[in-house]
C-alpha cells in the first residue's frame, strides 16, 4: 500500500469564502466582508463603507450557510474522511468584544459538525482563516495591539468547550507566515485601520507587521497550551503557506538568497510554533531591517509551552530566486517570484510543481519530525459547464494525480504524511481575486464573478475520479 490504511482523504474550505450569510443570525462584519471583487489584473479593494456601489463576494459566497447539508452529503458521496473548514469568529463574537457569545452562531456550527458526524467525516477546524472582526481593526489596528490575544483566547475557550466532543483536530491560524510578507497586512496581521481603497495602494509597515505577528504567535501558543491542559484529546496544529524557493542558477549568491527566503518566509513561523522559540537567523534579519519586537516578561515561556502537535501546510507552487534583477517573474499565492523555465503554470500564472511537493514534504519532515497534513493544494482553473451539465476537468485530474503520486513517493521516503485536503473541494470565492471563475472544486457551483447564477451544484469529472482515489486508498490514480 502506498498510503497508510487510516490516511485522511478529504477536502478544505474556509468560512469566509463559502458560507455567505454575512449579516445573518447576529453575525458581525469580518475583515473579509469589507473586501470587494477583483480579478487577475485588478486588485481587490478594502471598502468598509459597505456601499451598494461595490460588490462584496463574501456576502453570499456559495451560500454554504444555508446549503451545507446538501454539500456535506456530496462530500460524503466522494468518500471524504476529513473536512477542513473554519469557524467564522464574527458569528461567535460579532465585534470580538462582547461578554457573551452569540448563541445563534454557535448553533450553526453545532449543526454543521453534527452533519459531518452523520457521515463519519472528521472535521478539521481552522480557528482563524484570514478573518477577524473588522471592529478590531478599527479600534485596535488589528493584531498590533496585545489586547487581541485575550479576545482570541475568549473566542477559543468558547469554541473548545462547545465543540470538544465534535472536533479533535484544530489549526490556530491559516497560513500564519503570510504575516512575514506584505500581503499579510490585509489577511493576517490586519493592521490597516482607517484604510480604504485598492489593495495596491495599501502601505506596508514591516516593523508593525512583525510586532502584530508576535502577538499572533503568543495567541496561538496560549490556545495550544490551554487545549493541552483542558482537552488532552485535541490535536493542535500550525498552518503554513509553503513556498519552496530554488536557486535560479548554481551561483552561490542564488543559493544564499534561496536560503534567506526560505528561512524568513517558510521556516520562521513554524520554527516558533513547533520549536517554541524565535530562530537564531531572525536576529540578523531584524537588525538589518531595524525591527525591534517588544516582548513582555513571560513571552518566551508562553511560546515554549504552546508547541503544536502536528504540522500542516498549503502547497500550490514553487519559485526560483536570483540575484539577477532582470530574470522573468510570475504571479503566485501570497507573493510572486522568479519563473522556473522547467515548469508550466496555471491560467493565473501559478507554477505547477508536483515534484516540489515531494521535496517540500521531505524538508519539512527532516526538520520537525512531526506528523504532517497537506491541508490545501489544487488547480485554480476556468471550467466549462456543458449544455448537459457536465464539467470535463481532465486538467484538474492530471494536476491532482501528479501531486498524489509525489505524496506517495514522499511517504516511501519516510515522511509521516497523515492526510490530504485539497483546496476548495467545492467551488468557492477566490481569496486573491474575489472571483468565482477561479475554480478549484470537484463540485461545480453555478455562480458567476458578478454574483449571478443559480447556485446549483454539479459533479465534475474529478468528483468521480477522486471518489475512486479515496475508495482505493490512493492505489488507482488513472483515468476512469
Ligand atoms: C491559500 C488560502 O492561500 O490559497 C486560501 O489559504 C485561498 O484561502 C487559496 O483561497 C487559493 O488562493 P486563491 O487566491 O486562488 O483563492
Coordinates of C-alpha atoms and ligand atoms in Angstrom, one line a residue:
X1 CA 0.0 0.0 0.0
X2 CA 1.3 3.4 -0.9
X3 CA -0.8 5.2 1.7
X4 CA -1.4 4.2 5.4
X5 CA -4.8 2.5 5.8
X6 CA -6.1 5.3 8.0
X7 CA -4.9 8.1 5.7
X8 CA -7.2 11.1 6.0
X9 CA -8.5 11.9 2.5
X10 CA -10.8 14.9 2.2
X11 CA -11.0 18.5 1.2
X12 CA -10.8 22.0 2.5
X13 CA -12.8 25.3 2.5
X14 CA -12.8 28.4 4.7
X15 CA -15.9 30.0 6.3
X16 CA -15.4 33.4 4.7
X17 CA -15.0 32.0 1.2
X18 CA -18.1 29.7 1.2
X19 CA -20.6 30.5 3.9
X20 CA -22.1 33.8 2.8
X21 CA -24.9 34.8 5.1
X22 CA -22.6 37.6 6.2
X23 CA -25.1 39.5 8.3
X24 CA -27.4 36.7 9.3
X25 CA -28.3 35.4 12.8
X26 CA -26.3 38.1 14.7
X27 CA -23.1 37.7 12.7
X28 CA -20.7 40.8 12.8
X29 CA -18.7 42.2 9.9
X30 CA -15.4 40.4 9.4
X31 CA -12.4 41.7 7.6
X32 CA -13.3 39.5 4.6
X33 CA -16.7 41.2 4.4
X34 CA -15.1 44.6 3.5
X35 CA -13.2 43.2 0.5
X36 CA -14.6 43.9 -2.9
X37 CA -14.3 41.8 -6.0
X38 CA -11.1 42.0 -8.2
X39 CA -9.6 39.9 -10.9
X40 CA -6.2 38.5 -12.0
X41 CA -5.3 42.0 -13.3
X42 CA -7.4 44.2 -11.0
X43 CA -6.6 44.3 -7.2
X44 CA -9.4 43.9 -4.7
X45 CA -10.4 46.9 -2.6
X46 CA -11.0 47.4 1.1
X47 CA -14.2 49.3 1.3
X48 CA -15.6 49.4 4.8
X49 CA -18.5 51.7 3.8
X50 CA -20.3 48.5 2.6
X51 CA -21.8 50.8 0.0
X52 CA -24.1 49.4 -2.8
X53 CA -21.7 50.7 -5.4
X54 CA -19.3 47.8 -4.6
X55 CA -19.7 44.1 -4.9
X56 CA -18.6 42.1 -1.9
X57 CA -18.2 38.4 -2.9
X58 CA -18.1 37.0 0.7
X59 CA -21.6 38.3 1.4
X60 CA -23.3 35.5 -0.3
X61 CA -20.3 33.4 -1.4
X62 CA -21.7 30.0 -2.3
X63 CA -24.4 30.2 0.4
X64 CA -22.9 27.2 2.2
X65 CA -24.5 28.5 5.4
X66 CA -27.9 27.5 4.0
X67 CA -26.8 24.6 1.8
X68 CA -24.3 22.8 4.0
X69 CA -26.4 19.7 4.4
X70 CA -26.6 19.0 0.7
X71 CA -22.9 20.0 0.3
X72 CA -21.7 17.7 3.0
X73 CA -23.8 14.9 1.6
X74 CA -21.9 15.3 -1.7
X75 CA -18.6 15.3 0.0
X76 CA -19.6 12.1 1.8
X77 CA -20.5 10.6 -1.5
X78 CA -17.0 11.3 -2.6
X79 CA -15.9 9.3 0.4
X80 CA -14.4 12.1 2.5
X81 CA -12.9 11.0 5.8
X82 CA -12.0 14.6 6.8
X83 CA -13.4 18.0 6.0
X84 CA -11.4 21.1 6.7
X85 CA -13.4 24.3 7.4
X86 CA -13.1 27.3 9.6
X87 CA -15.2 28.9 12.3
X88 CA -16.2 32.5 11.5
X89 CA -15.1 34.4 14.6
X90 CA -17.7 37.1 13.9
X91 CA -20.6 34.5 14.1
X92 CA -19.5 33.8 17.7
X93 CA -18.3 37.3 18.8
X94 CA -19.7 39.9 16.3
X95 CA -17.3 42.6 17.3
X96 CA -14.8 40.4 19.3
X97 CA -15.6 42.3 22.5
X98 CA -19.0 41.0 23.6
X99 CA -19.0 39.4 27.1
X100 CA -21.3 36.6 25.9
X101 CA -21.0 34.6 22.7
X102 CA -23.8 34.7 20.1
X103 CA -25.8 31.6 20.6
X104 CA -27.2 31.6 17.1
X105 CA -23.7 31.5 15.7
X106 CA -22.7 28.6 17.9
X107 CA -25.8 26.7 16.9
X108 CA -24.8 26.9 13.2
X109 CA -21.6 25.0 13.9
X110 CA -23.4 22.6 16.2
X111 CA -25.5 21.7 13.2
X112 CA -22.6 21.6 10.7
X113 CA -20.4 19.3 12.9
X114 CA -23.4 17.1 13.6
X115 CA -23.9 16.8 9.9
X116 CA -20.2 15.8 9.4
X117 CA -20.6 13.2 12.2
X118 CA -23.7 11.7 10.5
X119 CA -21.4 10.9 7.5
X120 CA -18.5 9.9 9.7
X121 CA -16.5 12.8 8.4
X122 CA -13.9 14.1 10.8
X123 CA -13.9 18.0 11.0
X124 CA -10.5 19.7 10.9
X125 CA -11.2 23.3 12.1
X126 CA -9.1 26.4 11.5
X127 CA -9.8 28.9 14.2
X128 CA -8.9 31.9 12.2
X129 CA -8.8 31.6 8.4
X130 CA -8.0 35.1 7.2
X131 CA -10.7 36.7 9.2
X132 CA -11.3 38.5 12.4
X133 CA -14.0 41.1 13.5
X134 CA -13.5 44.2 11.4
X135 CA -14.3 46.2 14.6
X136 CA -11.0 45.1 16.0
X137 CA -9.2 46.7 13.0
X138 CA -11.0 50.0 13.6
X139 CA -10.5 50.0 17.3
X140 CA -7.1 48.4 17.8
X141 CA -5.4 48.4 14.4
X142 CA -5.7 44.6 14.3
X143 CA -3.1 42.4 15.9
X144 CA -0.7 45.3 16.6
X145 CA -2.5 45.5 19.9
X146 CA -1.8 42.9 22.6
X147 CA -5.4 43.1 23.7
X148 CA -6.3 40.9 20.8
X149 CA -4.6 37.9 22.5
X150 CA -7.2 38.0 25.3
X151 CA -10.1 38.4 22.8
X152 CA -8.8 35.5 20.8
X153 CA -8.5 33.4 23.9
X154 CA -12.0 34.2 24.9
X155 CA -13.2 33.0 21.5
X156 CA -11.1 29.8 21.7
X157 CA -12.3 28.9 25.2
X158 CA -15.9 29.2 24.0
X159 CA -15.5 27.1 20.8
X160 CA -13.2 24.5 22.5
X161 CA -15.8 23.9 25.2
X162 CA -18.7 23.9 22.9
X163 CA -17.2 21.5 20.2
X164 CA -15.0 19.4 22.4
X165 CA -16.9 16.2 21.5
X166 CA -17.2 17.0 17.8
X167 CA -13.8 18.4 16.9
X168 CA -10.4 16.8 17.6
X169 CA -8.1 18.5 15.0
X170 CA -7.6 22.2 15.3
X171 CA -5.4 24.7 13.4
X172 CA -4.8 28.0 15.1
X173 CA -4.1 30.5 12.2
X174 CA -4.3 29.8 8.5
X175 CA -1.1 30.5 6.6
X176 CA 0.3 32.3 9.6
X177 CA 3.5 33.0 7.7
X178 CA 1.6 35.4 5.5
X179 CA 2.3 37.8 8.3
X180 CA 6.0 37.8 7.3
X181 CA 5.3 39.4 4.0
X182 CA 3.3 42.5 2.9
X183 CA 0.2 40.6 1.7
X184 CA -0.4 39.5 5.3
X185 CA -1.3 43.1 6.2
X186 CA -4.8 42.6 5.0
X187 CA -5.4 38.9 5.8
X188 CA -3.3 38.1 8.8
X189 CA -2.0 40.9 10.9
X190 CA -4.9 43.2 9.9
X191 CA -3.1 46.4 10.6
X192 CA -5.0 48.5 8.1
X193 CA -7.0 50.8 10.5
X194 CA -8.6 53.7 8.7
X195 CA -7.7 52.4 5.2
X196 CA -10.0 52.2 2.2
X197 CA -9.0 51.8 -1.4
X198 CA -7.2 49.4 -3.7
X199 CA -5.0 46.8 -2.1
X200 CA -2.3 48.0 -4.5
X201 CA -2.2 51.3 -2.5
X202 CA -2.1 49.8 1.0
X203 CA 1.3 50.8 2.5
X204 CA 3.3 48.1 4.3
X205 CA 4.8 48.7 7.7
X206 CA 7.1 45.8 8.3
X207 CA 8.1 46.6 11.9
X208 CA 4.4 46.9 12.8
X209 CA 3.6 43.7 11.0
X210 CA 6.2 41.7 12.8
X211 CA 5.0 43.1 16.2
X212 CA 1.5 42.0 15.3
X213 CA 2.8 38.6 14.3
X214 CA 4.5 38.3 17.7
X215 CA 1.0 38.7 19.3
X216 CA -0.4 36.1 16.9
X217 CA 2.3 33.6 17.9
X218 CA 1.5 34.3 21.6
X219 CA -2.2 33.9 20.9
X220 CA -1.6 30.6 19.1
X221 CA 0.7 29.3 21.8
X222 CA -1.8 30.2 24.6
X223 CA -4.6 28.4 22.7
X224 CA -2.4 25.3 22.2
X225 CA -1.4 25.3 25.8
X226 CA -5.0 25.8 27.1
X227 CA -6.2 23.0 24.8
X228 CA -3.5 20.6 26.0
X229 CA -4.4 21.3 29.6
X230 CA -8.2 21.1 29.3
X231 CA -8.8 18.8 26.4
X232 CA -5.9 16.4 26.1
X233 CA -7.5 14.5 23.3
X234 CA -7.2 17.6 21.0
X235 CA -4.5 17.7 18.3
X236 CA -3.3 21.2 17.8
X237 CA -1.6 22.2 14.5
X238 CA 0.1 25.1 12.8
X239 CA -0.7 26.0 9.2
X240 CA 1.9 27.4 6.8
X241 CA 1.6 28.7 3.2
X242 CA 4.7 26.8 2.0
X243 CA 6.5 28.4 -1.0
X244 CA 9.6 26.4 -2.0
X245 CA 12.4 28.5 -3.4
X246 CA 15.0 27.1 -5.8
X247 CA 18.3 28.9 -6.6
X248 CA 17.9 30.0 -10.3
X249 CA 21.5 29.1 -11.0
X250 CA 24.3 27.3 -9.2
X251 CA 25.8 30.7 -8.4
X252 CA 26.4 30.6 -4.6
X253 CA 24.7 34.0 -4.3
X254 CA 21.5 32.5 -5.6
X255 CA 21.8 29.6 -3.2
X256 CA 22.2 32.0 -0.2
X257 CA 19.2 34.1 -1.5
X258 CA 17.1 31.0 -1.6
X259 CA 18.2 30.0 1.9
X260 CA 17.3 33.5 3.2
X261 CA 13.9 33.5 1.5
X262 CA 13.0 30.1 2.8
X263 CA 14.1 31.0 6.3
X264 CA 12.0 34.1 6.7
X265 CA 9.0 33.1 4.6
X266 CA 8.7 29.3 5.1
X267 CA 10.5 28.4 8.3
X268 CA 10.4 31.4 10.6
X269 CA 6.7 30.9 11.8
X270 CA 6.8 27.2 12.1
X271 CA 10.2 27.2 13.8
X272 CA 8.5 29.3 16.5
X273 CA 5.3 27.3 16.6
X274 CA 7.0 23.9 16.5
X275 CA 10.2 24.5 18.5
X276 CA 8.8 27.2 20.8
X277 CA 11.3 30.0 20.3
X278 CA 12.5 32.6 17.7
X279 CA 15.1 31.1 15.4
X280 CA 18.7 32.4 15.6
X281 CA 18.7 33.6 12.0
X282 CA 15.8 36.1 12.6
X283 CA 18.1 38.3 14.8
X284 CA 20.3 39.3 11.8
X285 CA 17.2 39.9 9.6
X286 CA 15.6 42.1 12.3
X287 CA 18.8 44.1 12.8
X288 CA 19.2 44.7 9.1
X289 CA 15.6 46.0 8.9
X290 CA 15.7 48.0 12.1
X291 CA 12.9 45.9 13.6
X292 CA 12.7 45.5 17.3
X293 CA 9.9 43.4 18.7
X294 CA 8.5 44.5 22.1
X295 CA 8.3 41.4 24.3
X296 CA 6.9 41.2 27.8
X297 CA 8.4 39.1 30.6
X298 CA 6.9 35.6 30.2
X299 CA 6.5 35.8 26.4
X300 CA 9.3 33.2 25.8
X301 CA 7.7 30.9 28.3
X302 CA 4.4 31.1 26.6
X303 CA 5.9 30.3 23.2
X304 CA 7.8 27.4 24.8
X305 CA 4.7 25.8 26.4
X306 CA 2.5 26.2 23.4
X307 CA 4.2 24.0 20.8
X308 CA 2.0 22.3 18.2
X309 CA 1.3 18.6 17.8
X310 CA 1.3 18.4 14.1
X311 CA 2.4 20.5 11.1
X312 CA 0.1 21.4 8.2
X313 CA 0.6 23.4 5.1
X314 CA -0.8 24.6 1.8
X315 CA 1.1 23.8 -1.3
X316 CA 0.4 25.3 -4.7
X317 CA 3.8 26.2 -6.3
X318 CA 7.5 26.8 -6.0
X319 CA 9.5 29.8 -7.3
X320 CA 13.1 30.5 -8.2
X321 CA 15.3 33.2 -6.7
X322 CA 18.0 35.0 -8.5
X323 CA 20.4 37.8 -7.7
X324 CA 19.9 39.0 -11.3
X325 CA 17.1 41.6 -11.3
X326 CA 16.3 41.0 -15.0
X327 CA 15.0 37.5 -14.9
X328 CA 11.4 36.9 -15.7
X329 CA 8.8 36.8 -12.8
X330 CA 5.4 35.2 -12.4
X331 CA 2.5 35.6 -10.0
X332 CA 1.6 33.2 -7.2
X333 CA 0.0 32.6 -3.9
X334 CA 0.7 35.4 -1.4
X335 CA 3.7 36.5 -3.5
X336 CA 5.1 36.5 -7.0
X337 CA 8.6 35.2 -7.7
X338 CA 11.1 34.2 -10.4
X339 CA 9.8 32.0 -13.2
X340 CA 11.1 28.5 -13.4
X341 CA 11.8 27.5 -17.1
X342 CA 11.1 23.9 -16.4
X343 CA 7.6 24.3 -15.1
X344 CA 4.2 25.0 -16.6
X345 CA 1.8 27.4 -14.9
X346 CA -2.0 27.8 -14.4
X347 CA -4.0 30.5 -16.1
X348 CA -3.3 32.7 -13.2
X349 CA 0.5 32.2 -13.5
X350 CA 0.9 29.8 -10.5
X351 CA 3.7 27.4 -11.4
X352 CA 2.8 23.7 -11.2
X353 CA 5.5 21.6 -9.5
X354 CA 4.4 18.2 -8.2
X355 CA 8.0 17.1 -7.5
X356 CA 8.5 20.2 -5.5
X357 CA 5.8 18.8 -3.2
X358 CA 7.9 15.7 -2.5
X359 CA 10.9 17.8 -1.9
X360 CA 8.9 20.1 0.5
X361 CA 7.5 17.2 2.4
X362 CA 11.0 15.8 2.9
X363 CA 12.4 19.1 4.0
X364 CA 9.6 19.7 6.5
X365 CA 9.7 16.2 8.0
X366 CA 13.5 16.2 8.3
X367 CA 13.3 19.5 10.2
X368 CA 10.4 18.8 12.6
X369 CA 9.7 15.0 12.7
X370 CA 6.1 15.7 13.4
X371 CA 3.0 14.2 11.6
X372 CA 2.2 16.3 8.5
X373 CA -1.0 17.1 6.7
X374 CA -1.3 18.9 3.3
X375 CA -4.4 21.0 4.1
X376 CA -4.5 22.9 0.8
X377 CA -3.5 22.0 -2.8
X378 CA -5.2 22.3 -6.1
X379 CA -5.5 23.9 -9.5
X380 CA -7.4 27.2 -9.9
X381 CA -8.8 26.9 -13.4
X382 CA -11.7 28.0 -15.7
X383 CA -14.3 25.3 -16.0
X384 CA -17.0 24.9 -18.7
X385 CA -20.4 23.7 -17.8
X386 CA -21.7 21.9 -20.8
X387 CA -25.3 22.1 -22.0
X388 CA -25.9 18.7 -20.4
X389 CA -24.5 19.9 -17.1
X390 CA -21.1 18.2 -17.2
X391 CA -17.7 19.5 -16.4
X392 CA -14.8 17.7 -18.1
X393 CA -11.9 18.9 -15.9
X394 CA -9.2 16.4 -17.0
X395 CA -6.6 19.2 -16.3
X396 CA -7.6 19.1 -12.6
X397 CA -7.4 15.3 -12.5
X398 CA -3.9 15.5 -14.1
X399 CA -2.8 18.1 -11.5
X400 CA -4.1 16.1 -8.6
X401 CA -2.8 12.8 -9.8
X402 CA 0.7 14.1 -10.2
X403 CA 0.6 15.6 -6.7
X404 CA -0.8 12.5 -5.1
X405 CA 1.9 10.4 -6.9
X406 CA 4.6 12.6 -5.3
X407 CA 2.9 12.3 -1.9
X408 CA 3.3 8.5 -2.2
X409 CA 6.9 9.0 -3.1
X410 CA 7.4 11.2 0.0
X411 CA 5.8 8.5 2.2
X412 CA 8.1 5.9 0.7
X413 CA 11.0 8.3 1.5
X414 CA 9.9 8.0 5.2
X415 CA 7.7 11.1 5.6
X416 CA 4.8 10.7 8.1
X417 CA 2.1 12.2 6.0
X418 CA -1.3 11.6 7.6
X419 CA -3.8 13.5 5.4
X420 CA -4.6 15.4 2.3
X421 CA -7.4 18.0 2.0
X422 CA -7.3 19.6 -1.5
X423 CA -8.5 23.2 -1.5
X424 CA -11.9 24.4 -2.5
X425 CA -13.3 20.9 -2.9
X426 CA -16.5 22.7 -3.8
X427 CA -16.0 25.9 -5.9
X428 CA -15.8 29.0 -3.7
X429 CA -14.7 32.6 -3.8
X430 CA -11.0 33.1 -4.6
X431 CA -9.1 34.8 -1.9
X432 CA -6.6 36.7 -4.1
X433 CA -9.0 37.9 -6.7
X434 CA -12.5 37.6 -5.3
X435 CA -13.5 35.7 -8.5
X436 CA -15.8 32.7 -8.8
X437 CA -14.2 31.8 -12.1
X438 CA -11.0 30.7 -10.5
X439 CA -12.4 27.3 -9.6
X440 CA -10.7 24.5 -7.5
X441 CA -13.6 22.2 -6.8
X442 CA -14.6 18.7 -7.6
X443 CA -18.1 20.1 -7.3
X444 CA -19.1 22.9 -9.6
X445 CA -21.2 25.8 -8.2
X446 CA -23.3 27.7 -10.8
X447 CA -22.3 31.2 -9.8
X448 CA -20.5 33.9 -11.7
X449 CA -18.0 36.6 -10.9
X450 CA -20.7 39.3 -10.7
X451 CA -22.8 37.3 -8.2
X452 CA -25.4 36.0 -10.7
X453 CA -26.1 32.3 -11.1
X454 CA -28.5 29.6 -9.7
X455 CA -26.1 28.4 -7.0
X456 CA -26.9 24.8 -8.2
X457 CA -24.2 22.2 -7.6
X458 CA -22.9 19.8 -10.3
X459 CA -20.4 16.9 -10.1
X460 CA -17.3 17.4 -12.2
X461 CA -15.4 14.5 -13.8
X462 CA -12.8 15.0 -11.0
X463 CA -15.6 14.2 -8.5
X464 CA -15.8 10.6 -9.7
X465 CA -12.1 10.3 -10.1
X466 CA -11.3 11.5 -6.6
X467 CA -14.1 9.2 -5.3
X468 CA -12.2 6.2 -6.7
X469 CA -8.9 7.5 -5.4
X470 CA -10.4 7.5 -1.9
X471 CA -12.1 4.2 -2.4
X472 CA -8.8 2.5 -3.4
X473 CA -6.8 4.5 -0.8
X474 CA -4.7 6.1 -3.5
X475 CA -3.9 2.9 -5.4
X476 CA -5.9 3.8 -8.5
X477 CA -5.0 7.1 -10.0
X478 CA -5.6 6.5 -13.7
X479 CA -8.4 8.0 -15.7
X480 CA -11.8 6.4 -15.3
Ligands
LIG1 C1 -4.5 30.0 0.3 C2 -5.6 30.4 1.2 O1 -3.5 31.0 0.3 O2 -4.8 29.9 -1.1 C3 -7.0 30.2 0.7 O3 -5.4 29.8 2.5 C4 -7.0 30.6 -0.8 O4 -7.9 30.9 1.5 C5 -6.1 29.6 -1.5 O5 -8.3 30.6 -1.4 C6 -6.1 29.8 -3.0 O6 -5.9 31.1 -3.4 P1 -6.8 31.9 -4.4 O7 -6.3 33.3 -4.3 O8 -6.7 31.2 -5.7 O9 -8.2 31.8 -3.8

